[in-house]
């Protein structure tokens, strides 16, 4: 194995950009969520369920989940890149993070469409 | 002439004699003409000539005497003695290997600096006189060309502490922008390609310690932001 410092993967810009765009989307989602929620009547179980199962809300919430997962992927990967030094350890942590996030996405989607 | 005694705590380490580093308590008489920390350091050296530190121009131009002063990186020659809380704790710049006392090995810092090709790349035949810029184009270099490579910023950057071998660091990135922004340089695409990397550029987490400590009042974070802006404008 060559023992040199290797850098030059030529990626990073898109992840950095998507992390920022997803942050903006999540802020907008939270504001829209609060505004729509204030317009609701009584919030019992049936009220919450009707609120979250509406077409617009389901669409926005799905986008929110996708944005959250990509945002979390870039952020958590950054932590591993900062602190996990052995390549094998970092690679394993990347894979575990991806698997967890994909799992969470599927789980969230199944909850959303079960409503 | 009024004199006063100042207390210092200085990081001492001579790898040939000491098993591990220790802090030395030492005091020195300073008088009214001793304005800067470097004046006191020179007196300390006269008192105990085993204390080692770098200094050269003693006026904030050469960047040799960067040290960690009361927990904050700065140039000894630009730091006013009267503003320092005692005992003044002096340590070498954090994150770089210590050669002796306050002297650090800057190899890693300069390796990163050289990796951004810190020189003008222009393949046109040189004109008879100098290559001219408009005043507006020249304006863009203000706030970036003044860097003296003292390493205060890079060694205050946690990301540079964790990945000094891969992350270019604020000083290197500021210099990279200095050549990217120069209208006389023709290698902007190669320079952006060279930096588009999750480690070389995108390890910067906008902590802004670099801006906080720069003794020349420069803003590497803004330069890094401008590099990212150029990369975005290249793809959209």
Short mmCIF file of C-alpha atoms in Angstrom, two decimals:
data_model
loop_
_atom_site.label_atom_id
_atom_site.label_comp_id
_atom_site.label_asym_id
_atom_site.label_seq_id
_atom_site.Cartn_x
_atom_site.Cartn_y
_atom_site.Cartn_z
CA UNK A 1 0.00 0.00 0.00
CA UNK A 2 1.35 3.40 -0.94
CA UNK A 3 2.01 5.44 2.20
CA UNK A 4 1.26 8.93 0.87
CA UNK A 5 -1.31 11.53 1.79
CA UNK A 6 -3.93 11.24 -0.95
CA UNK A 7 -6.42 14.04 -1.54
CA UNK A 8 -8.19 15.17 -4.69
CA UNK A 9 -11.49 13.30 -4.78
CA UNK A 10 -13.01 16.21 -6.73
CA UNK A 11 -16.36 16.21 -5.03
CA UNK A 12 -17.79 18.10 -2.09
CA UNK A 13 -19.38 21.11 -3.71
CA UNK A 14 -22.73 19.43 -4.41
CA UNK A 15 -22.95 18.01 -0.90
CA UNK A 16 -22.07 21.38 0.61
CA UNK A 17 -24.68 23.07 -1.60
CA UNK A 18 -27.41 20.50 -0.91
CA UNK A 19 -26.75 20.79 2.82
CA UNK A 20 -27.49 24.51 2.61
CA UNK A 21 -30.50 24.16 0.30
CA UNK A 22 -31.98 21.42 2.49
CA UNK A 23 -31.50 23.61 5.59
CA UNK A 24 -33.47 26.42 3.93
CA UNK A 25 -36.19 23.97 2.85
CA UNK A 26 -36.51 22.61 6.39
CA UNK A 27 -36.85 26.11 7.86
CA UNK A 28 -39.58 26.93 5.29
CA UNK A 29 -41.31 23.61 6.03
CA UNK A 30 -41.33 24.36 9.76
CA UNK A 31 -42.87 27.78 9.15
CA UNK A 32 -45.51 26.36 6.77
CA UNK A 33 -46.20 23.57 9.26
CA UNK A 34 -46.81 26.05 12.10
CA UNK A 35 -48.97 28.32 9.94
CA UNK A 36 -51.13 25.43 8.65
CA UNK A 37 -51.35 24.00 12.17
CA UNK A 38 -52.64 27.29 13.56
CA UNK A 39 -55.44 27.15 10.98
CA UNK A 40 -56.60 23.76 12.28
CA UNK A 41 -59.51 23.28 14.61
CA UNK A 42 -59.38 20.95 17.56
CA UNK A 43 -56.23 18.82 17.55
CA UNK A 44 -57.29 15.44 18.83
CA UNK A 45 -56.07 12.20 17.25
CA UNK A 46 -58.48 12.44 14.34
CA UNK A 47 -57.60 16.11 13.80
CA UNK A 48 -53.83 15.38 13.71
CA UNK A 49 -54.39 12.44 11.43
CA UNK A 50 -56.49 14.46 8.97
CA UNK A 51 -53.92 17.28 9.09
CA UNK A 52 -50.96 15.02 8.27
CA UNK A 53 -52.78 12.87 5.71
CA UNK A 54 -53.78 15.76 3.44
CA UNK A 55 -52.19 15.68 -0.03
CA UNK A 56 -50.17 18.90 0.36
CA UNK A 57 -48.97 17.99 3.85
CA UNK A 58 -47.96 14.50 2.77
CA UNK A 59 -46.07 15.92 -0.22
CA UNK A 60 -44.24 18.52 1.90
CA UNK A 61 -43.50 16.10 4.72
CA UNK A 62 -42.05 13.58 2.29
CA UNK A 63 -39.76 16.30 0.88
CA UNK A 64 -38.85 17.29 4.45
CA UNK A 65 -37.81 13.72 5.26
CA UNK A 66 -35.68 13.45 2.12
CA UNK A 67 -34.05 16.83 2.88
CA UNK A 68 -33.48 15.88 6.51
CA UNK A 69 -31.81 12.60 5.58
CA UNK A 70 -29.48 14.17 3.00
CA UNK A 71 -28.67 16.98 5.41
CA UNK A 72 -27.92 14.46 8.15
CA UNK A 73 -25.81 12.35 5.76
CA UNK A 74 -23.51 15.29 4.93
CA UNK A 75 -23.32 16.40 8.57
CA UNK A 76 -22.63 12.99 10.09
CA UNK A 77 -20.17 12.12 7.31
CA UNK A 78 -18.34 15.37 8.14
CA UNK A 79 -17.99 14.23 11.75
CA UNK A 80 -16.50 10.89 10.65
CA UNK A 81 -14.15 12.67 8.24
CA UNK A 82 -13.01 15.01 11.00
CA UNK A 83 -12.41 12.49 13.75
CA UNK A 84 -12.26 8.90 12.47
CA UNK A 85 -8.68 8.53 11.22
CA UNK A 86 -8.28 4.88 10.04
CA UNK A 87 -9.76 4.58 6.55
CA UNK A 88 -11.36 1.19 7.29
CA UNK A 89 -13.12 2.57 10.38
CA UNK A 90 -14.30 5.67 8.50
CA UNK A 91 -15.55 3.56 5.59
CA UNK A 92 -17.49 1.29 7.95
CA UNK A 93 -19.02 4.29 9.73
CA UNK A 94 -20.05 5.81 6.39
CA UNK A 95 -21.79 2.58 5.38
CA UNK A 96 -23.54 2.22 8.74
CA UNK A 97 -24.71 5.85 8.59
CA UNK A 98 -26.06 5.41 5.06
CA UNK A 99 -27.87 2.19 5.96
CA UNK A 100 -29.43 3.81 9.04
CA UNK A 101 -30.55 6.88 7.10
CA UNK A 102 -32.03 4.82 4.25
CA UNK A 103 -33.83 2.69 6.84
CA UNK A 104 -35.18 5.76 8.61
CA UNK A 105 -36.42 7.16 5.27
CA UNK A 106 -38.32 3.96 4.43
CA UNK A 107 -39.76 3.82 7.94
CA UNK A 108 -40.90 7.47 7.80
CA UNK A 109 -42.43 7.00 4.34
CA UNK A 110 -44.34 3.92 5.46
CA UNK A 111 -45.73 5.86 8.46
CA UNK A 112 -46.69 8.76 6.23
CA UNK A 113 -48.60 6.65 3.72
CA UNK A 114 -50.24 4.52 6.40
CA UNK A 115 -52.13 7.56 7.71
CA UNK B 1 12.13 55.80 34.56
CA UNK B 2 9.27 53.71 35.94
CA UNK B 3 9.77 50.02 35.83
CA UNK B 4 7.47 47.20 36.79
CA UNK B 5 7.78 43.48 37.16
CA UNK B 6 5.75 41.27 34.87
CA UNK B 7 5.01 37.63 35.57
CA UNK B 8 5.23 35.06 32.79
CA UNK B 9 4.47 31.36 32.45
CA UNK B 10 6.37 29.99 29.50
CA UNK B 11 6.09 26.60 27.82
CA UNK B 12 9.50 24.97 27.89
CA UNK B 13 10.57 21.89 26.02
CA UNK B 14 13.99 20.88 24.82
CA UNK B 15 13.63 17.39 23.31
CA UNK B 16 17.33 16.71 23.90
CA UNK B 17 17.09 17.35 27.64
CA UNK B 18 13.48 17.23 28.78
CA UNK B 19 11.41 14.11 28.99
CA UNK B 20 8.23 16.14 28.61
CA UNK B 21 7.22 19.79 28.32
CA UNK B 22 6.73 21.93 31.44
CA UNK B 23 5.65 25.48 32.26
CA UNK B 24 8.35 27.81 33.65
CA UNK B 25 7.42 30.68 35.97
CA UNK B 26 9.64 33.66 35.29
CA UNK B 27 9.41 37.39 35.85
CA UNK B 28 11.07 40.30 34.13
CA UNK B 29 11.46 44.04 34.74
CA UNK B 30 9.87 46.09 31.99
CA UNK B 31 10.02 49.86 31.66
CA UNK B 32 7.90 52.43 29.87
CA UNK B 33 9.70 52.00 26.57
CA UNK B 34 8.91 48.29 26.48
CA UNK B 35 5.63 48.48 24.57
CA UNK B 36 5.17 45.10 22.98
CA UNK B 37 5.32 41.51 24.17
CA UNK B 38 8.37 40.95 21.99
CA UNK B 39 10.27 43.59 24.02
CA UNK B 40 9.57 41.55 27.16
CA UNK B 41 10.53 38.31 25.41
CA UNK B 42 13.88 39.79 24.39
CA UNK B 43 14.47 40.76 28.03
CA UNK B 44 13.45 37.30 29.18
CA UNK B 45 15.95 35.84 26.75
CA UNK B 46 18.65 38.10 28.23
CA UNK B 47 17.72 36.78 31.69
CA UNK B 48 17.54 33.12 30.68
CA UNK B 49 19.25 32.54 27.37
CA UNK B 50 17.91 29.00 27.05
CA UNK B 51 14.44 30.35 26.18
CA UNK B 52 13.93 29.88 22.43
CA UNK B 53 11.57 31.76 20.15
CA UNK B 54 11.56 33.11 16.60
CA UNK B 55 11.57 36.79 15.73
CA UNK B 56 12.93 38.87 12.91
CA UNK B 57 11.43 42.14 11.74
CA UNK B 58 9.80 43.02 15.10
CA UNK B 59 7.08 45.08 13.36
CA UNK B 60 4.39 42.66 12.18
CA UNK B 61 5.68 42.10 8.66
CA UNK B 62 7.71 38.89 8.72
CA UNK B 63 5.30 36.72 10.71
CA UNK B 64 8.07 34.91 12.63
CA UNK B 65 7.02 35.56 16.23
CA UNK B 66 3.54 34.05 16.22
CA UNK B 67 2.86 32.44 19.60
CA UNK B 68 -0.11 31.48 21.72
CA UNK B 69 -0.55 34.36 24.18
CA UNK B 70 -2.92 33.77 27.10
CA UNK B 71 -4.69 31.13 25.03
CA UNK B 72 -4.95 33.17 21.86
CA UNK B 73 -2.66 33.13 18.83
CA UNK B 74 -0.99 36.40 17.96
CA UNK B 75 2.24 38.12 17.02
CA UNK B 76 4.42 39.01 20.01
CA UNK B 77 5.62 42.15 18.20
CA UNK B 78 2.07 43.49 17.74
CA UNK B 79 0.70 42.58 21.17
CA UNK B 80 0.64 45.45 23.66
CA UNK B 81 2.14 44.53 27.04
CA UNK B 82 -0.30 46.77 28.89
CA UNK B 83 -3.30 44.76 27.68
CA UNK B 84 -1.99 41.41 28.91
CA UNK B 85 -3.39 39.71 31.97
CA UNK B 86 -0.72 38.33 34.30
CA UNK B 87 0.79 35.85 34.54
CA UNK B 88 1.18 36.01 30.78
CA UNK B 89 0.95 32.41 29.57
CA UNK B 90 3.03 31.81 26.47
CA UNK B 91 2.78 28.57 24.52
CA UNK B 92 3.86 27.55 21.02
CA UNK B 93 1.25 27.69 18.25
CA UNK B 94 -1.13 24.77 18.87
CA UNK B 95 -1.39 21.79 16.54
CA UNK B 96 2.11 21.85 15.07
CA UNK B 97 5.05 19.75 16.33
CA UNK B 98 7.24 21.63 18.81
CA UNK B 99 10.92 21.87 17.89
CA UNK B 100 11.89 23.66 21.10
CA UNK B 101 10.09 25.97 23.56
CA UNK B 102 8.03 28.43 21.48
CA UNK B 103 9.40 27.27 18.12
CA UNK B 104 7.17 24.99 16.05
CA UNK B 105 7.84 22.95 12.95
CA UNK B 106 5.96 24.77 10.15
CA UNK B 107 6.58 22.11 7.47
CA UNK B 108 2.97 20.96 7.33
CA UNK B 109 1.74 24.56 7.13
CA UNK B 110 4.02 25.39 4.20
CA UNK B 111 3.29 22.08 2.46
CA UNK B 112 -0.35 23.13 2.36
CA UNK B 113 0.59 26.63 1.25
CA UNK B 114 2.69 25.29 -1.63
CA UNK B 115 -0.11 22.91 -2.67
CA UNK B 116 -2.25 25.83 -3.89
CA UNK B 117 0.52 27.00 -6.29
CA UNK B 118 1.09 30.39 -4.69
CA UNK B 119 2.35 32.15 -7.80
CA UNK B 120 0.86 33.79 -10.86
CA UNK B 121 0.21 31.38 -13.74
CA UNK B 122 0.10 33.22 -17.04
CA UNK B 123 1.21 31.61 -20.28
CA UNK B 124 1.07 34.76 -22.42
CA UNK B 125 4.44 36.19 -23.47
CA UNK B 126 5.49 38.77 -20.87
CA UNK B 127 4.75 42.32 -22.04
CA UNK B 128 7.51 44.94 -22.27
CA UNK B 129 6.24 46.62 -19.12
CA UNK B 130 4.26 45.08 -16.26
CA UNK B 131 0.94 43.24 -16.64
CA UNK B 132 -1.64 45.89 -15.86
CA UNK B 133 -4.88 45.66 -13.87
CA UNK B 134 -7.73 48.12 -13.62
CA UNK B 135 -8.11 49.79 -10.22
CA UNK B 136 -11.37 47.83 -9.75
CA UNK B 137 -9.66 44.51 -10.45
CA UNK B 138 -6.83 45.46 -8.13
CA UNK B 139 -9.38 46.30 -5.43
CA UNK B 140 -10.38 42.62 -5.23
CA UNK B 141 -6.89 41.76 -3.96
CA UNK B 142 -7.19 44.06 -0.96
CA UNK B 143 -7.69 42.07 2.20
CA UNK B 144 -6.09 38.95 0.74
CA UNK B 145 -2.62 39.90 -0.49
CA UNK B 146 -1.56 41.22 2.92
CA UNK B 147 -1.20 37.76 4.50
CA UNK B 148 2.25 37.31 6.07
CA UNK B 149 1.98 33.52 6.59
CA UNK B 150 2.47 33.70 10.35
CA UNK B 151 0.18 30.65 10.77
CA UNK B 152 -1.86 32.22 13.58
CA UNK B 153 -5.08 31.40 11.70
CA UNK B 154 -4.36 27.84 10.57
CA UNK B 155 -3.12 26.82 14.02
CA UNK B 156 -6.24 28.29 15.64
CA UNK B 157 -8.47 26.23 13.33
CA UNK B 158 -9.82 22.99 14.89
CA UNK B 159 -10.24 21.50 11.42
CA UNK B 160 -6.55 22.12 10.74
CA UNK B 161 -5.74 20.42 14.07
CA UNK B 162 -7.70 17.29 13.07
CA UNK B 163 -6.58 17.11 9.42
CA UNK B 164 -3.41 19.18 8.91
CA UNK B 165 -2.23 16.75 6.24
CA UNK B 166 -5.37 17.06 4.10
CA UNK B 167 -7.07 20.38 4.84
CA UNK B 168 -5.37 23.35 3.17
CA UNK B 169 -6.18 25.57 6.15
CA UNK B 170 -7.34 29.19 6.27
CA UNK B 171 -3.96 30.71 5.37
CA UNK B 172 -3.55 28.49 2.31
CA UNK B 173 -7.14 29.06 1.20
CA UNK B 174 -6.81 32.82 1.60
CA UNK B 175 -3.71 32.67 -0.59
CA UNK B 176 -5.55 30.42 -3.06
CA UNK B 177 -8.25 33.06 -3.40
CA UNK B 178 -5.58 35.74 -3.81
CA UNK B 179 -4.49 34.04 -7.08
CA UNK B 180 -7.99 32.99 -8.13
CA UNK B 181 -9.09 36.63 -7.85
CA UNK B 182 -6.09 38.01 -9.72
CA UNK B 183 -7.12 39.03 -13.26
CA UNK B 184 -3.56 38.41 -14.46
CA UNK B 185 -3.78 34.73 -13.52
CA UNK B 186 -5.03 32.30 -16.17
CA UNK B 187 -5.41 29.13 -14.13
CA UNK B 188 -8.69 29.74 -12.33
CA UNK B 189 -10.25 26.46 -13.47
CA UNK B 190 -7.24 24.40 -12.46
CA UNK B 191 -7.16 26.20 -9.12
CA UNK B 192 -10.84 25.49 -8.47
CA UNK B 193 -10.38 21.85 -9.56
CA UNK B 194 -7.44 21.60 -7.19
CA UNK B 195 -9.56 22.76 -4.28
CA UNK B 196 -12.79 20.90 -5.02
CA UNK B 197 -12.28 18.19 -2.50
CA UNK B 198 -14.08 17.16 0.69
CA UNK B 199 -10.83 17.58 2.63
CA UNK B 200 -8.85 20.34 0.94
CA UNK B 201 -11.63 22.96 0.96
CA UNK B 202 -14.84 21.52 2.36
CA UNK B 203 -13.39 20.60 5.77
CA UNK B 204 -13.91 24.28 6.62
CA UNK B 205 -16.89 24.38 8.98
CA UNK B 206 -16.99 28.18 9.20
CA UNK B 207 -15.79 28.18 12.81
CA UNK B 208 -14.13 31.55 12.10
CA UNK B 209 -11.30 31.25 14.64
CA UNK B 210 -9.09 32.33 11.73
CA UNK B 211 -10.88 35.67 11.44
CA UNK B 212 -10.80 36.10 15.20
CA UNK B 213 -7.01 35.77 15.55
CA UNK B 214 -5.56 37.17 12.31
CA UNK B 215 -3.05 39.83 13.44
CA UNK B 216 -3.42 41.61 10.10
CA UNK B 217 -7.22 41.80 10.39
CA UNK B 218 -7.83 39.61 7.34
CA UNK B 219 -10.86 37.40 6.75
CA UNK B 220 -10.01 33.91 5.43
CA UNK B 221 -13.61 32.76 5.98
CA UNK B 222 -14.85 35.35 3.48
CA UNK B 223 -12.22 34.26 0.97
CA UNK B 224 -13.28 30.62 1.43
CA UNK B 225 -16.90 31.68 0.87
CA UNK B 226 -15.91 33.44 -2.35
CA UNK B 227 -14.12 30.31 -3.59
CA UNK B 228 -17.30 28.31 -2.93
CA UNK B 229 -19.39 30.97 -4.72
CA UNK B 230 -17.15 30.68 -7.78
CA UNK B 231 -17.50 26.89 -7.72
CA UNK B 232 -21.28 27.23 -7.57
CA UNK B 233 -21.35 29.75 -10.43
CA UNK B 234 -19.25 27.29 -12.44
CA UNK B 235 -21.88 24.55 -12.23
CA UNK B 236 -25.22 26.37 -12.37
#
